[in-house]
XYZ file of C-alpha atoms in Angstrom:
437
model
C 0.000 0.000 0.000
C 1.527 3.534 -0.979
C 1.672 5.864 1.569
C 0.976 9.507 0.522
C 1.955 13.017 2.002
C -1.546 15.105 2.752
C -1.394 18.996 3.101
C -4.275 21.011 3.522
C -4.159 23.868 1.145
C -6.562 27.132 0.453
C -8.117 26.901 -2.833
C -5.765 23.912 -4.765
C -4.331 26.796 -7.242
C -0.540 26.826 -8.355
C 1.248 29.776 -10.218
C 0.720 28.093 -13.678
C -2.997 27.914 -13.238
C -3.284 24.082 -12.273
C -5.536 23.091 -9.998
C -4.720 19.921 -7.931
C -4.458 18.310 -5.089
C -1.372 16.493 -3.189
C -1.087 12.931 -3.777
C -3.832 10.874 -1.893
C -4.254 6.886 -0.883
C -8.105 6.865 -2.635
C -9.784 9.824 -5.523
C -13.574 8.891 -5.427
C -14.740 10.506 -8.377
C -18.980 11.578 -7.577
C -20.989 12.357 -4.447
C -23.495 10.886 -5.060
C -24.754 7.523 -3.197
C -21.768 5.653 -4.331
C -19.055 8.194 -3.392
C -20.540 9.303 -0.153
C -21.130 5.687 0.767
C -17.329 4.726 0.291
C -15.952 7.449 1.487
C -17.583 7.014 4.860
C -16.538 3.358 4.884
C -12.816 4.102 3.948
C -12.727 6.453 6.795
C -14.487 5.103 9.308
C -12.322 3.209 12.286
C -11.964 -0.115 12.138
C -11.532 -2.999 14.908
C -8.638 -1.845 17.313
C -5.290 -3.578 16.528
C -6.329 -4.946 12.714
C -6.094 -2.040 10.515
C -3.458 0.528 8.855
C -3.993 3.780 9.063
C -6.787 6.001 7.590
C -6.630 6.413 3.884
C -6.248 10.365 2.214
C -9.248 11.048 0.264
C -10.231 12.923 -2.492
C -13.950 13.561 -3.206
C -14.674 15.058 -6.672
C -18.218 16.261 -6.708
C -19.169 17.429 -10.064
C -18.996 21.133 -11.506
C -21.661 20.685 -13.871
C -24.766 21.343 -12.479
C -26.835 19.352 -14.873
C -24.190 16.118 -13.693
C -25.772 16.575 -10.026
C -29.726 15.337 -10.288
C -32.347 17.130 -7.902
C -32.983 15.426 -4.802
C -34.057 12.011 -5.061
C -35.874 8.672 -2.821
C -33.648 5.222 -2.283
C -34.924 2.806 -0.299
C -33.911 -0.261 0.361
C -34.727 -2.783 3.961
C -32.390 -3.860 6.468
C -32.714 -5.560 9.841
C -32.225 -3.281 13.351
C -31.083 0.495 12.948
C -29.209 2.148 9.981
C -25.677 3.521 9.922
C -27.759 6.815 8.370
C -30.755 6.277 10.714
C -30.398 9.835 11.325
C -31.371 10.335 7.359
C -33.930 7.706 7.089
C -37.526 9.852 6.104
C -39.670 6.990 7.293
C -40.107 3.335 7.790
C -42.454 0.330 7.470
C -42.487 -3.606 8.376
C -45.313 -4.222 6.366
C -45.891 -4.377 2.529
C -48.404 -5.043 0.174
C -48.761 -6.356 -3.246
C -52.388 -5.806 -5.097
C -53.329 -8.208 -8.088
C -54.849 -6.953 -11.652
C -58.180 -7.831 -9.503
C -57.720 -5.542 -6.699
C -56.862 -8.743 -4.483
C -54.117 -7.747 -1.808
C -51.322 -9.517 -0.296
C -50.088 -7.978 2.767
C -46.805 -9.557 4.767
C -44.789 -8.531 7.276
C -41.420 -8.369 6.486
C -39.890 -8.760 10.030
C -37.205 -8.857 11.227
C -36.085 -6.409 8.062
C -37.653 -3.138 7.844
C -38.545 -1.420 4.807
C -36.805 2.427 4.752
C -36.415 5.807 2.856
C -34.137 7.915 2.879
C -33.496 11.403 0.844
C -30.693 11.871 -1.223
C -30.301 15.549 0.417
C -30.640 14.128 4.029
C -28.224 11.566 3.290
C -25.422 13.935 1.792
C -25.736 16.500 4.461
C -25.255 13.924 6.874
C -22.345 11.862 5.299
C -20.848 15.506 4.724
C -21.124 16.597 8.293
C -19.367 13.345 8.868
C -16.670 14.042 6.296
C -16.470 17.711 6.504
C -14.490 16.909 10.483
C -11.807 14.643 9.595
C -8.397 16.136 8.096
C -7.596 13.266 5.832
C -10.599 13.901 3.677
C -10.990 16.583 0.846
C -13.443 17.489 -1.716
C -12.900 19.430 -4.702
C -15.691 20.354 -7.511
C -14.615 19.613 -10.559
C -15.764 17.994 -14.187
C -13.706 15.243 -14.593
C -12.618 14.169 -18.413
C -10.168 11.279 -18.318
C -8.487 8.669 -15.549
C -5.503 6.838 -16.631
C -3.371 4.386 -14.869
C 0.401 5.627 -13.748
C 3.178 3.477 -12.116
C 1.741 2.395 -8.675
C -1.686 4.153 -8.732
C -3.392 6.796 -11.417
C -4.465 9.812 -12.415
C -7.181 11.520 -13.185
C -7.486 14.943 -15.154
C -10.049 17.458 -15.696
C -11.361 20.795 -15.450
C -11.984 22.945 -12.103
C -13.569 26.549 -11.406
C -12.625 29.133 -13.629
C -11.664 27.025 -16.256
C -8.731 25.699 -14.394
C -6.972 22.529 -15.362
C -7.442 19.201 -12.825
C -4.447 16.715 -11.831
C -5.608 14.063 -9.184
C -2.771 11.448 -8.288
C -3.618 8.648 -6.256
C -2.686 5.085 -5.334
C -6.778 4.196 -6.019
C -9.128 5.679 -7.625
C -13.130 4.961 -7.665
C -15.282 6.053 -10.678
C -19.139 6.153 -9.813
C -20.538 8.031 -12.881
C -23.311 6.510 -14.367
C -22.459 4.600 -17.932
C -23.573 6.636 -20.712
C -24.173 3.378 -23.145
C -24.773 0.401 -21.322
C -22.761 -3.025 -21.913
C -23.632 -5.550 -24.614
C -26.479 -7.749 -23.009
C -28.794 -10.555 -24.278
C -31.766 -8.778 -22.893
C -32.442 -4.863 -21.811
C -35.431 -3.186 -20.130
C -35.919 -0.107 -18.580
C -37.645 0.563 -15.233
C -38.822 4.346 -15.933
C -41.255 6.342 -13.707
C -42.299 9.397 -12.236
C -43.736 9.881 -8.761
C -45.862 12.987 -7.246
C -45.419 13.728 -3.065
C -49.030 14.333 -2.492
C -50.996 15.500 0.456
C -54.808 14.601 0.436
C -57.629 16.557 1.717
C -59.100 13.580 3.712
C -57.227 10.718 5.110
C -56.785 8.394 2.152
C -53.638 6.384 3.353
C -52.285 3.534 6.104
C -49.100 5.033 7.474
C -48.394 1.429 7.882
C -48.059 -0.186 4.961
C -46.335 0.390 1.593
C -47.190 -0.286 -1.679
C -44.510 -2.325 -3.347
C -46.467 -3.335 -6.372
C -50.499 -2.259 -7.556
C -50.876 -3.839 -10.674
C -54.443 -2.356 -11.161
C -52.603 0.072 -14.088
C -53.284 -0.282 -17.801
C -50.544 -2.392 -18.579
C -48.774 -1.763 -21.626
C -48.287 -3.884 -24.822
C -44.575 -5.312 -23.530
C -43.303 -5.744 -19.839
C -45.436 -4.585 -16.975
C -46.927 -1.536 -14.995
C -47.522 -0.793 -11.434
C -48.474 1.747 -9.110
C -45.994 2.397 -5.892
C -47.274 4.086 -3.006
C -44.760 5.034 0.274
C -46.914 6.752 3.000
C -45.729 9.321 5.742
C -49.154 9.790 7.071
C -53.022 9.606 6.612
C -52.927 12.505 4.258
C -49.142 12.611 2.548
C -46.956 10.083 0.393
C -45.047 9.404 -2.396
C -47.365 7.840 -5.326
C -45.303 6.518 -8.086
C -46.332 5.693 -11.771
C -43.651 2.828 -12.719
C -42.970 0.643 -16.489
C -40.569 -2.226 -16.887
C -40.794 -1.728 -20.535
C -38.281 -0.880 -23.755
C -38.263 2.910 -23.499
C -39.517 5.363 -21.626
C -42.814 7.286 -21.785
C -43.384 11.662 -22.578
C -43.895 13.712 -19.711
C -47.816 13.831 -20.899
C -47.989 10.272 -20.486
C -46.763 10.174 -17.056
C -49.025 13.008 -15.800
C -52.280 10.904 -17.684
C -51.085 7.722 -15.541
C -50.351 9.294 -12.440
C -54.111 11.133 -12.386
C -55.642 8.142 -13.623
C -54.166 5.933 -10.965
C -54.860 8.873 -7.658
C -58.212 9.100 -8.963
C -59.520 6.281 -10.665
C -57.549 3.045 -8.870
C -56.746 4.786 -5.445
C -59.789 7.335 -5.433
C -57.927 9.425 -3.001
C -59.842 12.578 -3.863
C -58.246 16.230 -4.155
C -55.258 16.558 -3.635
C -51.600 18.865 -3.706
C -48.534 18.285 -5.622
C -45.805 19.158 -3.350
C -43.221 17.435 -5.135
C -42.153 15.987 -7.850
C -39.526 13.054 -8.949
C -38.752 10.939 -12.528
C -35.685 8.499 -13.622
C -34.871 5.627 -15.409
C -32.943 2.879 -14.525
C -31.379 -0.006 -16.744
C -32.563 -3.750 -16.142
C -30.270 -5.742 -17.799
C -28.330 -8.828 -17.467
C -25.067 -7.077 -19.467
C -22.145 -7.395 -17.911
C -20.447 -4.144 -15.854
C -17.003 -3.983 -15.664
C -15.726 -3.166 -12.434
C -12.120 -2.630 -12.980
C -11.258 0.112 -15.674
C -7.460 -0.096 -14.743
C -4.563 -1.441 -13.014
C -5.951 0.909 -9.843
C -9.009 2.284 -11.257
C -12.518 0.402 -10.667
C -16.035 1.308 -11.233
C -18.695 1.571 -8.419
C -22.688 2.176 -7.911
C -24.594 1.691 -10.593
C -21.478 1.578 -13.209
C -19.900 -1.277 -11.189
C -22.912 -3.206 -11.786
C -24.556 -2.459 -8.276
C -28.105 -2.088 -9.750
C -30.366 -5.342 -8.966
C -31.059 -6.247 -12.855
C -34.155 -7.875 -11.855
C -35.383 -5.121 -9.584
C -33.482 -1.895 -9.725
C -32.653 -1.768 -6.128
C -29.415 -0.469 -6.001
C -28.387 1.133 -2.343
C -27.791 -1.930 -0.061
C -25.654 -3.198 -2.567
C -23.376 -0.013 -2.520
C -23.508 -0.440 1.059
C -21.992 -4.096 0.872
C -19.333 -3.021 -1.793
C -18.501 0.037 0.289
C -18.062 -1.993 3.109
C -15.997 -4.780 1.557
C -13.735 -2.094 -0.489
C -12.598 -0.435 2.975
C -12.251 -4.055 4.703
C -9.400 -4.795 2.327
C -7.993 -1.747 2.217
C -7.659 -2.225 6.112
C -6.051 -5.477 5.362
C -3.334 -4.431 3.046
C -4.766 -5.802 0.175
C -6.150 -4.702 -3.054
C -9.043 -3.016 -2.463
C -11.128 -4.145 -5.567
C -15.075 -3.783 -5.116
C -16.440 -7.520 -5.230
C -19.332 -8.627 -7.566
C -22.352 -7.265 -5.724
C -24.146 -10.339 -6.576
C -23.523 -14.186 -7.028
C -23.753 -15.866 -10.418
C -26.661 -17.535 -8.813
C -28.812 -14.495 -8.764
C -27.514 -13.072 -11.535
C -28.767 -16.302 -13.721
C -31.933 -16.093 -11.701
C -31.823 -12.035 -12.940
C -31.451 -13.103 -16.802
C -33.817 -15.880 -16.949
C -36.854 -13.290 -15.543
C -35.958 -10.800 -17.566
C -35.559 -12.734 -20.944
C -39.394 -13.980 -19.572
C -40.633 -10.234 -19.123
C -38.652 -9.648 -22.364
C -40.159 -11.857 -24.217
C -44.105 -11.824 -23.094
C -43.418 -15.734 -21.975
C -45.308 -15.042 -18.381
C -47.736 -12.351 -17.170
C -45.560 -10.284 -14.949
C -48.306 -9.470 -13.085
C -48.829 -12.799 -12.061
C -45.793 -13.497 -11.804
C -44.837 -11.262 -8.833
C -48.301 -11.265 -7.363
C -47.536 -15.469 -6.955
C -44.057 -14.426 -5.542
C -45.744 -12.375 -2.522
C -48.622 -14.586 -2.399
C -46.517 -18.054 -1.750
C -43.313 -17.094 -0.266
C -43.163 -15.911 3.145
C -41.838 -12.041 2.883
C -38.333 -12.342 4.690
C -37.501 -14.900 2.594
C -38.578 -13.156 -0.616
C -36.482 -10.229 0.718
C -33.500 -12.126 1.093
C -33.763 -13.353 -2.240
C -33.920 -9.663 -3.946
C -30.934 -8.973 -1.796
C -29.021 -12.470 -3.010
C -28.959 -13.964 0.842
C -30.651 -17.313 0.436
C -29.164 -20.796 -0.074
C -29.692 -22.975 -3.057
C -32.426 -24.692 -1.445
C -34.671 -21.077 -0.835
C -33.868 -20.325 -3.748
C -35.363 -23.522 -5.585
C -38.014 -23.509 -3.260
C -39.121 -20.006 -4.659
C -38.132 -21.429 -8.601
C -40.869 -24.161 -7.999
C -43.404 -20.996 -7.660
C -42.822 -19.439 -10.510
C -44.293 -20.514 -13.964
C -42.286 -23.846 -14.777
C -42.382 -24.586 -18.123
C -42.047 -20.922 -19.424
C -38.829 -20.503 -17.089
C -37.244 -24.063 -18.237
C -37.488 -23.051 -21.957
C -35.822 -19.705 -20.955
C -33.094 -21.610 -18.883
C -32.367 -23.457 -22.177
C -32.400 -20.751 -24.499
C -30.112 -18.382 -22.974
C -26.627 -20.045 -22.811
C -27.225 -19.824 -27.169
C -28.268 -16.441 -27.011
C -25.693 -13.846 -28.410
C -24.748 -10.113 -26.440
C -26.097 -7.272 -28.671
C -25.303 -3.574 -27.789
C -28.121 -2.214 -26.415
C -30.024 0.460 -28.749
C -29.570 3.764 -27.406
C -31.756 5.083 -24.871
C -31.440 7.579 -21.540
C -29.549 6.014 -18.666
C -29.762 9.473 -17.361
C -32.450 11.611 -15.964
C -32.042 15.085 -17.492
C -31.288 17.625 -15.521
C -35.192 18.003 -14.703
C -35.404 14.344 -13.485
C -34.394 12.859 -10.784
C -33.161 9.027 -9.848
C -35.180 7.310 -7.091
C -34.356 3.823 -6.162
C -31.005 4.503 -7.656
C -30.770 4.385 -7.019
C -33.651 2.075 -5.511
C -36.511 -0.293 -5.519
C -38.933 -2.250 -7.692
């Protein structure tokens, strides 16, 4: 492990009009999720008497203002109290599922709980951790390239004022969304835009969220569902949400989102306080998570994102957690595969299914709630269960359509995926990726 020399400095500028930092251990490139998470791991102390010392840091937030999205939801479930419980916007142990027929499945999920958390609650409280420790920097800056040097790398871009960027460090983590997404043999998009809504008469239980209502027009390939997250009687987050091959116009969204507050949920008047839209890539490509000899890909780009689900943030949390374990340990500090091949087979053969029209979706998932208990089902989405759970839950799911799938896929050539927004614009925002079904 190189050891680098940190000095604090005013504003990073030299005589020739350079901008840069001193050498560090680690350059995180984003703040987002990804970069936030890490960084807190990396600098967090570890068990008495097993670790080296704290890395140096670099944080490179973006310049840009149309790279940094609005504030956005992730959720994700967890058992016992958060590391960023301070964040977390609310919480549930129940959830329910509601059938094309209006029939509801309702489970609790304990001992996980369901949470939320805002993406501006979250930074400001990762920052405040940050902002006290004298190892740690951020800079804002657009970065253009990273390129491996002898024993570590660099990366290079442009600062305030037009002033030129040199990062040198022994690691460096990239967690900028993909702009075109790997070759895969099959490619959806989750898309969706949600309202926060208060009510003018109590129209919701506090108690329960709304993981899937599948009483939406459902369109001609993949699925639809309506997603509801309550804070209260009166408020919550109603989402309008496609697993389908592109993305609908803002016009559309609005003409779902009406029709499904008035029409399925008949919640009467109510306020738009708030607004939120993304897409997220469901896709059984692979994601590269080394770009270099000490440059690797995290979040999202690293391949984080659930392909069968689009949950995203307790992954990041695992690879965080893992990256700054060997880091401690003196070795390289390479983010693992946040999932097993297991589960991402599992992830390819349902999405070659939705794909291909081969299953009703809705059914699908509605059998999923309705026959497996709810922890278990939870542990699945987050890859925890043994090969027994996990054929247990197979023997649920629509045999002879998944068996034909099974077979089909090992012949099944990677295409590059036709070109469509992994990236909200700068109007949208990423939920769940940052998060959730």
């Amino acid at each position: 492990m190189v050891e680098s020399h940190w000095h604090e400095t005013h504003d990073g500028e030299t005589h020739d009009g350079e901008t840069h930092g001193d050498e560090s251990d680690v350059v995180i490139i984003g703040a987002g999720a990804a970069g936030l998470s890490l960084a807190h791991h990396l600098t967090r102390t570890g068990p008495p008497g097993r670790t080296g010392p704290a890395p140096t840091v670099t944080l490179v937030e973006a310049l840009d203002e149309s790279l940094r999205p609005p504030e956005r939801t992730w959720c994700f479930w967890e058992k016992g109290e958060s590391e960023y419980e301070e964040a977390v916007v609310a919480s549930w142990d129940r959830v329910r599922v509601v059938g094309r027929d209006g029939g509801a499945v309702v489970n609790g999920i304990s001992p996980f709980r369901y949470k939320m958390l805002r993406s501006g609650d979250f930074e400001e409280l990762v920052g405040r951790r940050l902002s006290g420790l004298p190892r740690v920097r951020t800079v804002r800056a657009d970065v253009h390239a990273v390129r491996d040097l002898p024993g570590g790398a660099e990366v290079n871009g442009t600062a305030a004022g037009g002033r030129r960027l040199r990062l040198r460090a022994r690691w460096v983590y990239d967690s900028r969304p993909p702009r075109e997404l790997p070759r895969a043999r099959s490619t959806l998009l989750q898309h969706f835009r949600g309202w926060f809504v208060r009510t003018a008469f109590p129209a919701f239980d506090p108690d329960v969220v709304s993981l899937m209502d599948f009483r939406t027009p459902q369109p001609p390939r993949g699925l639809s569902f309506g997603y509801v997250l309550p804070f209260g009687p009166r408020d919550a987050l109603v989402e309008y949400t496609e697993f389908s091959p592109k993305p609908l116009s803002q016009g559309a969204y609005e003409e779902a989102l009406l029709h499904y507050t008035r029409k399925v949920l008949g919640i009467g008047p109510l306020e738009v306080r708030g607004q939120e839209q993304g897409v997220i890539p469901m896709t059984d490509a692979v994601f590269p998570r080394r770009a270099g000899r000490s440059v690797f890909r995290i979040g999202t780009a690293g391949g984080a994102t659930r392909p069968s689900t689009g949950y995203t943030f307790a992954a990041v949390q695992r690879q965080s957690r893992a990256i700054a374990a060997a880091y401690r340990r003196g070795d390289v500090p390479a983010p693992p595969p946040p999932y097993s091949p297991r589960a991402r087979a599992m992830d390819a053969v349902l999405l070659r299914l939705l794909d291909r029209g081969r299953s009703d979706g809705t059914e699908f998932f509605t059998g999923l709630f309705r026959t497996t208990p709810a922890e278990r089902l939870l542990r699945f989405l987050d890859g925890d269960t043994r090969l027994h759970e996990d054929i247990a839950i197979g023997l649920r799911t629509p045999i002879l359509p998944m068996l034909r799938t099974v077979a089909e896929l090992p012949l099944l050539p990677r295409r590059n995926v036709p070109a469509a927004p992994v990236r909200p614009s700068p109007s949208e925002s990423t939920s769940r990726d940052e998060e959730r079904p």
